[in-house]
Amino acid sequence: MTARLDHRNPLVFDTHELGRRPGALQRLTRTVAAPKDFGIQGVVGVPEGAPVELGLRLESVMEGVLVTGAARAQAEGECVRCLEPLQLDVEAEFQEMFSYPDADDRGRHHAEPGDDAEDDEDRLFLEDGMFDLEAVLRDAVVLALPMQPVCQEGCPGLCTECGARLADDPDHHHDAVDMRWAALQGLAETMTDGEKDEMSGGALPSAHADEKQEK
């Protein structure tokens, strides 16, 4: 059993003033606090409690109430290229039908019997003349947010070698090093002084001296 709607919830709207006469219209504006997890988790989203401006158009139809609306808010996230914090304005539009629980199927497309159950699962219903907009609004905002937000168009990102932010230093670069020489350099740094002398021929004079003594 689903929990009853709470009229004190700012995302719950009452349609009693609209009435059930088909064609009746009502326009509403409201600023609400963003609920928790309002966006793409770990990527970008509207912070919990941040203001969300709503503009709604409620229309009474034979089956229920057709809700058309738009939402505006400011989202926060992290640039996927340079990992810097960012803010962006998000605007989302939506339209949803909230059906009367006692509405008949007049005006509905007659589907196969097996499809009716699936259709009912997807339908949203009015409860005591009220509807909860949170799920519809959340889906619309998520669809309006970028999957890969960037701090600015053309952000160059980070240096792949040292992690420096390239936008701060456009001339940033690293001198190319031949990997073969780099390997030899690393080998030389790990050798002892004696090993270096032997490789450089430092032991050759003593060897020539020994040959002369034998003669």
PDB file of C-alpha atoms in Angstrom, residues 61-205:
ATOM      1  CA  VAL A  61      -9.387  16.461 -19.383  1.00  0.00           C
ATOM      2  CA  MET A  62     -11.842  13.571 -19.504  1.00  0.00           C
ATOM      3  CA  GLU A  63      -9.394  11.103 -17.978  1.00  0.00           C
ATOM      4  CA  GLY A  64      -7.668  13.285 -15.408  1.00  0.00           C
ATOM      5  CA  VAL A  65      -5.349  16.294 -15.196  1.00  0.00           C
ATOM      6  CA  LEU A  66      -2.713  16.972 -17.834  1.00  0.00           C
ATOM      7  CA  VAL A  67       0.274  18.742 -16.260  1.00  0.00           C
ATOM      8  CA  THR A  68       2.652  20.688 -18.501  1.00  0.00           C
ATOM      9  CA  GLY A  69       5.537  22.524 -16.921  1.00  0.00           C
ATOM     10  CA  ALA A  70       9.072  23.855 -16.858  1.00  0.00           C
ATOM     11  CA  ALA A  71      11.693  23.967 -14.136  1.00  0.00           C
ATOM     12  CA  ARG A  72      14.768  26.148 -13.713  1.00  0.00           C
ATOM     13  CA  ALA A  73      17.621  25.615 -11.270  1.00  0.00           C
ATOM     14  CA  GLN A  74      21.393  25.792 -10.921  1.00  0.00           C
ATOM     15  CA  ALA A  75      23.334  22.557 -10.918  1.00  0.00           C
ATOM     16  CA  GLU A  76      26.801  21.874  -9.546  1.00  0.00           C
ATOM     17  CA  GLY A  77      29.348  19.292 -10.548  1.00  0.00           C
ATOM     18  CA  GLU A  78      32.900  18.666 -11.698  1.00  0.00           C
ATOM     19  CA  CYS A  79      34.422  19.202 -15.119  1.00  0.00           C
ATOM     20  CA  VAL A  80      35.133  15.793 -16.642  1.00  0.00           C
ATOM     21  CA  ARG A  81      38.284  17.144 -18.318  1.00  0.00           C
ATOM     22  CA  CYS A  82      40.076  19.265 -15.712  1.00  0.00           C
ATOM     23  CA  LEU A  83      38.172  18.125 -12.569  1.00  0.00           C
ATOM     24  CA  GLU A  84      37.478  21.735 -11.507  1.00  0.00           C
ATOM     25  CA  PRO A  85      34.141  22.541  -9.772  1.00  0.00           C
ATOM     26  CA  LEU A  86      31.505  24.011 -12.065  1.00  0.00           C
ATOM     27  CA  GLN A  87      28.025  25.500 -11.993  1.00  0.00           C
ATOM     28  CA  LEU A  88      25.510  25.505 -14.803  1.00  0.00           C
ATOM     29  CA  ASP A  89      21.932  26.609 -15.336  1.00  0.00           C
ATOM     30  CA  VAL A  90      19.509  23.803 -16.078  1.00  0.00           C
ATOM     31  CA  GLU A  91      16.084  24.146 -17.678  1.00  0.00           C
ATOM     32  CA  ALA A  92      13.790  21.143 -17.947  1.00  0.00           C
ATOM     33  CA  GLU A  93      10.377  20.768 -19.567  1.00  0.00           C
ATOM     34  CA  PHE A  94       7.875  18.003 -18.901  1.00  0.00           C
ATOM     35  CA  GLN A  95       4.312  16.873 -19.533  1.00  0.00           C
ATOM     36  CA  GLU A  96       2.462  14.171 -17.616  1.00  0.00           C
ATOM     37  CA  MET A  97      -1.073  12.861 -17.260  1.00  0.00           C
ATOM     38  CA  PHE A  98      -2.390  12.199 -13.761  1.00  0.00           C
ATOM     39  CA  SER A  99      -5.496  10.047 -14.070  1.00  0.00           C
ATOM     40  CA  TYR A 100      -8.589  10.031 -11.864  1.00  0.00           C
ATOM     41  CA  PRO A 101      -8.700   6.764  -9.886  1.00  0.00           C
ATOM     42  CA  ASP A 102     -12.382   6.353 -10.833  1.00  0.00           C
ATOM     43  CA  ALA A 103     -11.993   7.410 -14.468  1.00  0.00           C
ATOM     44  CA  ASP A 104     -13.356   5.094 -17.112  1.00  0.00           C
ATOM     45  CA  ASP A 105     -11.534   4.268 -20.334  1.00  0.00           C
ATOM     46  CA  ARG A 106     -13.496   6.602 -22.586  1.00  0.00           C
ATOM     47  CA  GLY A 107     -11.188   8.271 -25.029  1.00  0.00           C
ATOM     48  CA  ARG A 108      -8.374   5.781 -24.391  1.00  0.00           C
ATOM     49  CA  HIS A 109      -6.962   3.647 -27.140  1.00  0.00           C
ATOM     50  CA  HIS A 110      -8.271   0.118 -26.668  1.00  0.00           C
ATOM     51  CA  ALA A 111      -5.288  -2.184 -26.285  1.00  0.00           C
ATOM     52  CA  GLU A 112      -5.014  -5.917 -25.993  1.00  0.00           C
ATOM     53  CA  PRO A 113      -6.089  -7.310 -22.607  1.00  0.00           C
ATOM     54  CA  GLY A 114      -2.538  -8.312 -21.759  1.00  0.00           C
ATOM     55  CA  ASP A 115      -1.285  -4.765 -22.322  1.00  0.00           C
ATOM     56  CA  ASP A 116      -3.709  -3.096 -19.924  1.00  0.00           C
ATOM     57  CA  ALA A 117      -1.822  -4.193 -16.809  1.00  0.00           C
ATOM     58  CA  GLU A 118       1.436  -2.798 -18.184  1.00  0.00           C
ATOM     59  CA  ASP A 119      -0.251   0.485 -19.097  1.00  0.00           C
ATOM     60  CA  ASP A 120      -1.730   0.793 -15.606  1.00  0.00           C
ATOM     61  CA  GLU A 121       1.699   0.280 -14.038  1.00  0.00           C
ATOM     62  CA  ASP A 122       3.068   3.225 -16.010  1.00  0.00           C
ATOM     63  CA  ARG A 123       0.089   5.491 -15.292  1.00  0.00           C
ATOM     64  CA  LEU A 124       0.175   8.083 -12.516  1.00  0.00           C
ATOM     65  CA  PHE A 125      -2.959   8.740 -10.516  1.00  0.00           C
ATOM     66  CA  LEU A 126      -4.480  11.571  -8.552  1.00  0.00           C
ATOM     67  CA  GLU A 127      -5.018  10.874  -4.870  1.00  0.00           C
ATOM     68  CA  ASP A 128      -7.770  12.822  -3.128  1.00  0.00           C
ATOM     69  CA  GLY A 129      -7.463  15.353  -5.951  1.00  0.00           C
ATOM     70  CA  MET A 130      -3.696  15.780  -5.401  1.00  0.00           C
ATOM     71  CA  PHE A 131      -0.619  14.686  -7.327  1.00  0.00           C
ATOM     72  CA  ASP A 132       3.071  14.381  -6.436  1.00  0.00           C
ATOM     73  CA  LEU A 133       5.366  15.970  -9.033  1.00  0.00           C
ATOM     74  CA  GLU A 134       8.707  14.812  -7.593  1.00  0.00           C
ATOM     75  CA  ALA A 135       9.280  11.709  -9.762  1.00  0.00           C
ATOM     76  CA  VAL A 136       8.261  13.506 -12.967  1.00  0.00           C
ATOM     77  CA  LEU A 137      10.412  16.517 -12.128  1.00  0.00           C
ATOM     78  CA  ARG A 138      13.419  14.372 -11.217  1.00  0.00           C
ATOM     79  CA  ASP A 139      13.282  12.490 -14.521  1.00  0.00           C
ATOM     80  CA  ALA A 140      13.022  15.742 -16.489  1.00  0.00           C
ATOM     81  CA  VAL A 141      15.977  17.354 -14.717  1.00  0.00           C
ATOM     82  CA  VAL A 142      18.180  14.271 -15.156  1.00  0.00           C
ATOM     83  CA  LEU A 143      17.432  14.230 -18.895  1.00  0.00           C
ATOM     84  CA  ALA A 144      18.266  17.951 -19.152  1.00  0.00           C
ATOM     85  CA  LEU A 145      21.675  17.602 -17.453  1.00  0.00           C
ATOM     86  CA  PRO A 146      24.830  16.878 -19.479  1.00  0.00           C
ATOM     87  CA  MET A 147      26.296  13.406 -18.977  1.00  0.00           C
ATOM     88  CA  GLN A 148      29.815  14.859 -19.359  1.00  0.00           C
ATOM     89  CA  PRO A 149      29.794  18.427 -18.012  1.00  0.00           C
ATOM     90  CA  VAL A 150      32.707  20.746 -18.850  1.00  0.00           C
ATOM     91  CA  CYS A 151      33.713  24.028 -17.206  1.00  0.00           C
ATOM     92  CA  GLN A 152      34.013  25.702 -20.598  1.00  0.00           C
ATOM     93  CA  GLU A 153      33.702  24.743 -24.232  1.00  0.00           C
ATOM     94  CA  GLY A 154      37.048  23.454 -25.459  1.00  0.00           C
ATOM     95  CA  CYS A 155      38.513  22.862 -21.982  1.00  0.00           C
ATOM     96  CA  PRO A 156      41.980  21.342 -22.655  1.00  0.00           C
ATOM     97  CA  GLY A 157      41.894  19.224 -19.500  1.00  0.00           C
ATOM     98  CA  LEU A 158      44.954  18.056 -17.572  1.00  0.00           C
ATOM     99  CA  CYS A 159      48.498  17.213 -18.618  1.00  0.00           C
ATOM    100  CA  THR A 160      48.731  13.454 -19.007  1.00  0.00           C
ATOM    101  CA  GLU A 161      52.278  13.452 -17.611  1.00  0.00           C
ATOM    102  CA  CYS A 162      52.118  15.684 -14.550  1.00  0.00           C
ATOM    103  CA  GLY A 163      48.404  16.470 -14.073  1.00  0.00           C
ATOM    104  CA  ALA A 164      48.783  20.249 -14.490  1.00  0.00           C
ATOM    105  CA  ARG A 165      45.655  22.156 -15.557  1.00  0.00           C
ATOM    106  CA  LEU A 166      46.400  23.130 -19.147  1.00  0.00           C
ATOM    107  CA  ALA A 167      43.969  26.060 -19.201  1.00  0.00           C
ATOM    108  CA  ASP A 168      46.162  27.808 -16.597  1.00  0.00           C
ATOM    109  CA  ASP A 169      49.317  27.385 -18.696  1.00  0.00           C
ATOM    110  CA  PRO A 170      48.614  27.147 -22.438  1.00  0.00           C
ATOM    111  CA  ASP A 171      52.369  26.809 -23.166  1.00  0.00           C
ATOM    112  CA  HIS A 172      52.789  23.897 -20.771  1.00  0.00           C
ATOM    113  CA  HIS A 173      54.744  21.005 -22.298  1.00  0.00           C
ATOM    114  CA  HIS A 174      57.361  18.371 -21.543  1.00  0.00           C
ATOM    115  CA  ASP A 175      60.464  17.787 -23.643  1.00  0.00           C
ATOM    116  CA  ALA A 176      60.234  14.506 -25.468  1.00  0.00           C
ATOM    117  CA  VAL A 177      62.753  11.922 -24.226  1.00  0.00           C
ATOM    118  CA  ASP A 178      63.893   8.935 -26.264  1.00  0.00           C
ATOM    119  CA  MET A 179      62.827   5.979 -24.128  1.00  0.00           C
ATOM    120  CA  ARG A 180      65.980   4.041 -25.081  1.00  0.00           C
ATOM    121  CA  TRP A 181      68.233   6.757 -23.665  1.00  0.00           C
ATOM    122  CA  ALA A 182      65.955   7.070 -20.622  1.00  0.00           C
ATOM    123  CA  ALA A 183      66.478   3.348 -19.916  1.00  0.00           C
ATOM    124  CA  LEU A 184      70.251   3.715 -20.145  1.00  0.00           C
ATOM    125  CA  GLN A 185      70.142   6.770 -17.912  1.00  0.00           C
ATOM    126  CA  GLY A 186      68.213   4.822 -15.294  1.00  0.00           C
ATOM    127  CA  LEU A 187      70.719   1.963 -15.477  1.00  0.00           C
ATOM    128  CA  ALA A 188      73.634   4.347 -15.016  1.00  0.00           C
ATOM    129  CA  GLU A 189      72.053   5.890 -11.930  1.00  0.00           C
ATOM    130  CA  THR A 190      71.776   2.497 -10.211  1.00  0.00           C
ATOM    131  CA  MET A 191      75.367   1.416 -10.842  1.00  0.00           C
ATOM    132  CA  THR A 192      78.142   1.786  -8.232  1.00  0.00           C
ATOM    133  CA  ASP A 193      81.203   3.894  -8.934  1.00  0.00           C
ATOM    134  CA  GLY A 194      83.351   0.761  -9.259  1.00  0.00           C
ATOM    135  CA  GLU A 195      81.044  -0.721 -11.867  1.00  0.00           C
ATOM    136  CA  LYS A 196      81.151   2.544 -13.806  1.00  0.00           C
ATOM    137  CA  ASP A 197      84.982   2.517 -13.724  1.00  0.00           C
ATOM    138  CA  GLU A 198      85.132  -1.033 -15.030  1.00  0.00           C
ATOM    139  CA  MET A 199      82.752  -0.196 -17.884  1.00  0.00           C
ATOM    140  CA  SER A 200      84.668   2.989 -18.709  1.00  0.00           C
ATOM    141  CA  GLY A 201      87.964   1.069 -18.891  1.00  0.00           C
ATOM    142  CA  GLY A 202      89.370   2.349 -15.616  1.00  0.00           C
ATOM    143  CA  ALA A 203      90.830  -1.124 -14.872  1.00  0.00           C
ATOM    144  CA  LEU A 204      92.749  -1.408 -18.170  1.00  0.00           C
ATOM    145  CA  PRO A 205      96.066   0.253 -17.028  1.00  0.00           C
TER     146      PRO A 205
END
